[in-house]
Amino acid sequence: MAQPPIAAAATTAPGAGADLLNRFRLDGRVAIVTGASSGLGVEFARGLAACGADVVIMARRAERLERTCELVRQTGTRCVAARGDVTDTEDCRRTVEVAVEAFGRVDVLVNNAGVASAAPASREPISEFAHVLDVNVTGAYRMAQACARVMQPGSAIVNIGSVIGSRTAALPQAAYAASKAAIIGLTRDLAQQWSGRKGIRVNALAPGFFPTEMTDEYLPGYLEQEILPRIPIGRAGDLPELTAALLFLASDASSYVTGVLLPVDGGFLT
């Protein structure tokens, strides 16, 4: 079914506050969020829905996906769960089919699914290194390919990277750091290929340190002793601060932004 293209954002006259706010709205848009069974994925799905988007959420844990759907629906928008694994090309294709069947289109992809590892490089099995890259990088590429086949001009892909892709954090994280550095390169190349030819903007968000299941696994005192002294703002982030940046990249508020890495890190990368 042919999809109507998203209208280009109108030129904003000075002082037109309402129009500026409307650029952040996602009414009539359809967003896919991977890794949406917990952590950042849940917050991202709720944030997109709060701005008007219908949401398709993807993850491996079906029971948790249903809980996320319930939270999203509380905003008054629609949500569909698609159980799947980003390491499976067929699951990625099927998730896009679910979105098109349910809502008729895909306008936003949030590549949030990811895993971490923290093992000394001299002892980390190559299989574990390869698994992290398969989920974090190749999984994002699989989903981007599947979505790009149906996305119309004006659509947006947001890859979730990390400050660890640009700076170390006193942990042995070779696989995770390599995967998040690769996200930067992937984002830039897809933006170069698709922004002009397909009208799909591709950007990356680089979270600093936010409370998630990953940070729950830190050793006692690690955040306070190793990380906070390196953050100029002096604290970890609050999830709404990260979601606000995601909404900027997903919406027409960033209609002239593509191929960038946007750190939301309290100054950690300065």
mmCIF file of N, CA, C and O in Angstrom, residues 56-90:
data_model
loop_
_atom_site.group_PDB
_atom_site.id
_atom_site.type_symbol
_atom_site.label_atom_id
_atom_site.label_comp_id
_atom_site.label_asym_id
_atom_site.label_seq_id
_atom_site.Cartn_x
_atom_site.Cartn_y
_atom_site.Cartn_z
ATOM 1 N N VAL A 56 5.359 0.290 17.910
ATOM 2 C CA VAL A 56 5.576 -1.156 17.848
ATOM 3 C C VAL A 56 6.843 -1.443 18.633
ATOM 4 O O VAL A 56 7.889 -0.839 18.367
ATOM 5 N N ILE A 57 6.747 -2.311 19.613
ATOM 6 C CA ILE A 57 7.894 -2.604 20.465
ATOM 7 C C ILE A 57 8.375 -4.027 20.192
ATOM 8 O O ILE A 57 7.589 -4.944 20.025
ATOM 9 N N MET A 58 9.690 -4.169 20.158
ATOM 10 C CA MET A 58 10.306 -5.464 19.839
ATOM 11 C C MET A 58 11.320 -5.834 20.916
ATOM 12 O O MET A 58 12.101 -4.991 21.365
ATOM 13 N N ALA A 59 11.300 -7.070 21.339
ATOM 14 C CA ALA A 59 12.298 -7.610 22.269
ATOM 15 C C ALA A 59 12.094 -9.116 22.341
ATOM 16 O O ALA A 59 11.140 -9.661 21.787
ATOM 17 N N ARG A 60 12.998 -9.794 23.036
ATOM 18 C CA ARG A 60 12.905 -11.245 23.150
ATOM 19 C C ARG A 60 11.970 -11.686 24.254
ATOM 20 O O ARG A 60 11.397 -12.770 24.197
ATOM 21 N N ARG A 61 11.790 -10.869 25.299
ATOM 22 C CA ARG A 61 11.015 -11.279 26.474
ATOM 23 C C ARG A 61 9.557 -10.857 26.305
ATOM 24 O O ARG A 61 9.183 -9.721 26.569
ATOM 25 N N ALA A 62 8.716 -11.794 25.884
ATOM 26 C CA ALA A 62 7.337 -11.496 25.517
ATOM 27 C C ALA A 62 6.534 -10.950 26.694
ATOM 28 O O ALA A 62 5.753 -10.007 26.537
ATOM 29 N N GLU A 63 6.703 -11.537 27.876
ATOM 30 C CA GLU A 63 5.895 -11.105 29.016
ATOM 31 C C GLU A 63 6.201 -9.662 29.408
ATOM 32 O O GLU A 63 5.311 -8.888 29.781
ATOM 33 N N ARG A 64 7.458 -9.265 29.284
ATOM 34 C CA ARG A 64 7.814 -7.885 29.606
ATOM 35 C C ARG A 64 7.334 -6.928 28.526
ATOM 36 O O ARG A 64 7.021 -5.771 28.804
ATOM 37 N N LEU A 65 7.301 -7.396 27.290
ATOM 38 C CA LEU A 65 6.787 -6.557 26.212
ATOM 39 C C LEU A 65 5.345 -6.166 26.480
ATOM 40 O O LEU A 65 4.936 -5.023 26.228
ATOM 41 N N GLU A 66 4.548 -7.088 26.964
ATOM 42 C CA GLU A 66 3.142 -6.786 27.242
ATOM 43 C C GLU A 66 3.013 -5.721 28.327
ATOM 44 O O GLU A 66 2.130 -4.874 28.259
ATOM 45 N N ARG A 67 3.889 -5.763 29.315
ATOM 46 C CA ARG A 67 3.856 -4.724 30.351
ATOM 47 C C ARG A 67 4.206 -3.369 29.757
ATOM 48 O O ARG A 67 3.602 -2.342 30.116
ATOM 49 N N THR A 68 5.178 -3.340 28.850
ATOM 50 C CA THR A 68 5.521 -2.083 28.195
ATOM 51 C C THR A 68 4.344 -1.579 27.380
ATOM 52 O O THR A 68 4.038 -0.376 27.384
ATOM 53 N N CYS A 69 3.671 -2.480 26.668
ATOM 54 C CA CYS A 69 2.499 -2.082 25.886
ATOM 55 C C CYS A 69 1.445 -1.419 26.762
ATOM 56 O O CYS A 69 0.841 -0.415 26.380
ATOM 57 N N GLU A 70 1.214 -1.981 27.924
ATOM 58 C CA GLU A 70 0.218 -1.402 28.832
ATOM 59 C C GLU A 70 0.605 0.020 29.225
ATOM 60 O O GLU A 70 -0.244 0.922 29.277
ATOM 61 N N LEU A 71 1.888 0.245 29.504
ATOM 62 C CA LEU A 71 2.341 1.585 29.866
ATOM 63 C C LEU A 71 2.182 2.555 28.701
ATOM 64 O O LEU A 71 1.781 3.711 28.892
ATOM 65 N N VAL A 72 2.498 2.097 27.502
ATOM 66 C CA VAL A 72 2.383 2.963 26.331
ATOM 67 C C VAL A 72 0.933 3.333 26.075
ATOM 68 O O VAL A 72 0.604 4.495 25.797
ATOM 69 N N ARG A 73 0.040 2.371 26.190
ATOM 70 C CA ARG A 73 -1.378 2.625 25.919
ATOM 71 C C ARG A 73 -1.979 3.609 26.902
ATOM 72 O O ARG A 73 -2.987 4.263 26.601
ATOM 73 N N GLN A 74 -1.386 3.735 28.068
ATOM 74 C CA GLN A 74 -1.881 4.707 29.044
ATOM 75 C C GLN A 74 -1.748 6.149 28.560
ATOM 76 O O GLN A 74 -2.397 7.044 29.078
ATOM 77 N N THR A 75 -0.915 6.365 27.555
ATOM 78 C CA THR A 75 -0.773 7.709 26.996
ATOM 79 C C THR A 75 -1.899 8.044 26.027
ATOM 80 O O THR A 75 -2.010 9.181 25.572
ATOM 81 N N GLY A 76 -2.696 7.032 25.656
ATOM 82 C CA GLY A 76 -3.796 7.251 24.724
ATOM 83 C C GLY A 76 -3.484 6.894 23.297
ATOM 84 O O GLY A 76 -4.325 7.089 22.406
ATOM 85 N N THR A 77 -2.293 6.363 23.036
ATOM 86 C CA THR A 77 -1.955 5.926 21.686
ATOM 87 C C THR A 77 -1.940 4.404 21.626
ATOM 88 O O THR A 77 -2.063 3.721 22.638
ATOM 89 N N ARG A 78 -1.762 3.894 20.420
ATOM 90 C CA ARG A 78 -1.807 2.453 20.207
ATOM 91 C C ARG A 78 -0.408 1.843 20.310
ATOM 92 O O ARG A 78 0.584 2.488 19.993
ATOM 93 N N CYS A 79 -0.378 0.584 20.726
ATOM 94 C CA CYS A 79 0.905 -0.120 20.854
ATOM 95 C C CYS A 79 0.711 -1.586 20.501
ATOM 96 O O CYS A 79 -0.286 -2.198 20.893
ATOM 97 N N VAL A 80 1.660 -2.131 19.752
ATOM 98 C CA VAL A 80 1.651 -3.540 19.383
ATOM 99 C C VAL A 80 3.011 -4.131 19.753
ATOM 100 O O VAL A 80 4.051 -3.508 19.508
ATOM 101 N N ALA A 81 2.994 -5.316 20.336
ATOM 102 C CA ALA A 81 4.234 -6.005 20.694
ATOM 103 C C ALA A 81 4.607 -7.008 19.614
ATOM 104 O O ALA A 81 3.743 -7.723 19.098
ATOM 105 N N ALA A 82 5.882 -7.044 19.275
ATOM 106 C CA ALA A 82 6.395 -8.006 18.296
ATOM 107 C C ALA A 82 7.596 -8.706 18.916
ATOM 108 O O ALA A 82 8.690 -8.137 18.970
ATOM 109 N N ARG A 83 7.399 -9.917 19.395
ATOM 110 C CA ARG A 83 8.516 -10.641 19.983
ATOM 111 C C ARG A 83 9.520 -10.984 18.896
ATOM 112 O O ARG A 83 9.161 -11.507 17.838
ATOM 113 N N GLY A 84 10.786 -10.669 19.144
ATOM 114 C CA GLY A 84 11.798 -10.967 18.147
ATOM 115 C C GLY A 84 13.188 -10.659 18.649
ATOM 116 O O GLY A 84 13.373 -9.992 19.664
ATOM 117 N N ASP A 85 14.169 -11.145 17.903
ATOM 118 C CA ASP A 85 15.581 -10.999 18.245
ATOM 119 C C ASP A 85 16.268 -10.294 17.082
ATOM 120 O O ASP A 85 16.164 -10.733 15.924
ATOM 121 N N VAL A 86 16.991 -9.209 17.369
ATOM 122 C CA VAL A 86 17.631 -8.450 16.290
ATOM 123 C C VAL A 86 18.777 -9.215 15.631
ATOM 124 O O VAL A 86 19.280 -8.793 14.588
ATOM 125 N N THR A 87 19.196 -10.337 16.232
ATOM 126 C CA THR A 87 20.222 -11.152 15.576
ATOM 127 C C THR A 87 19.623 -12.084 14.519
ATOM 128 O O THR A 87 20.358 -12.796 13.838
ATOM 129 N N ASP A 88 18.304 -12.066 14.385
ATOM 130 C CA ASP A 88 17.596 -12.907 13.412
ATOM 131 C C ASP A 88 17.012 -12.005 12.328
ATOM 132 O O ASP A 88 16.097 -11.227 12.591
ATOM 133 N N THR A 89 17.519 -12.117 11.115
ATOM 134 C CA THR A 89 17.062 -11.266 10.024
ATOM 135 C C THR A 89 15.569 -11.433 9.770
ATOM 136 O O THR A 89 14.861 -10.453 9.487
ATOM 137 N N GLU A 90 15.064 -12.642 9.889
ATOM 138 C CA GLU A 90 13.639 -12.888 9.665
ATOM 139 C C GLU A 90 12.798 -12.203 10.737
ATOM 140 O O GLU A 90 11.724 -11.660 10.449
#
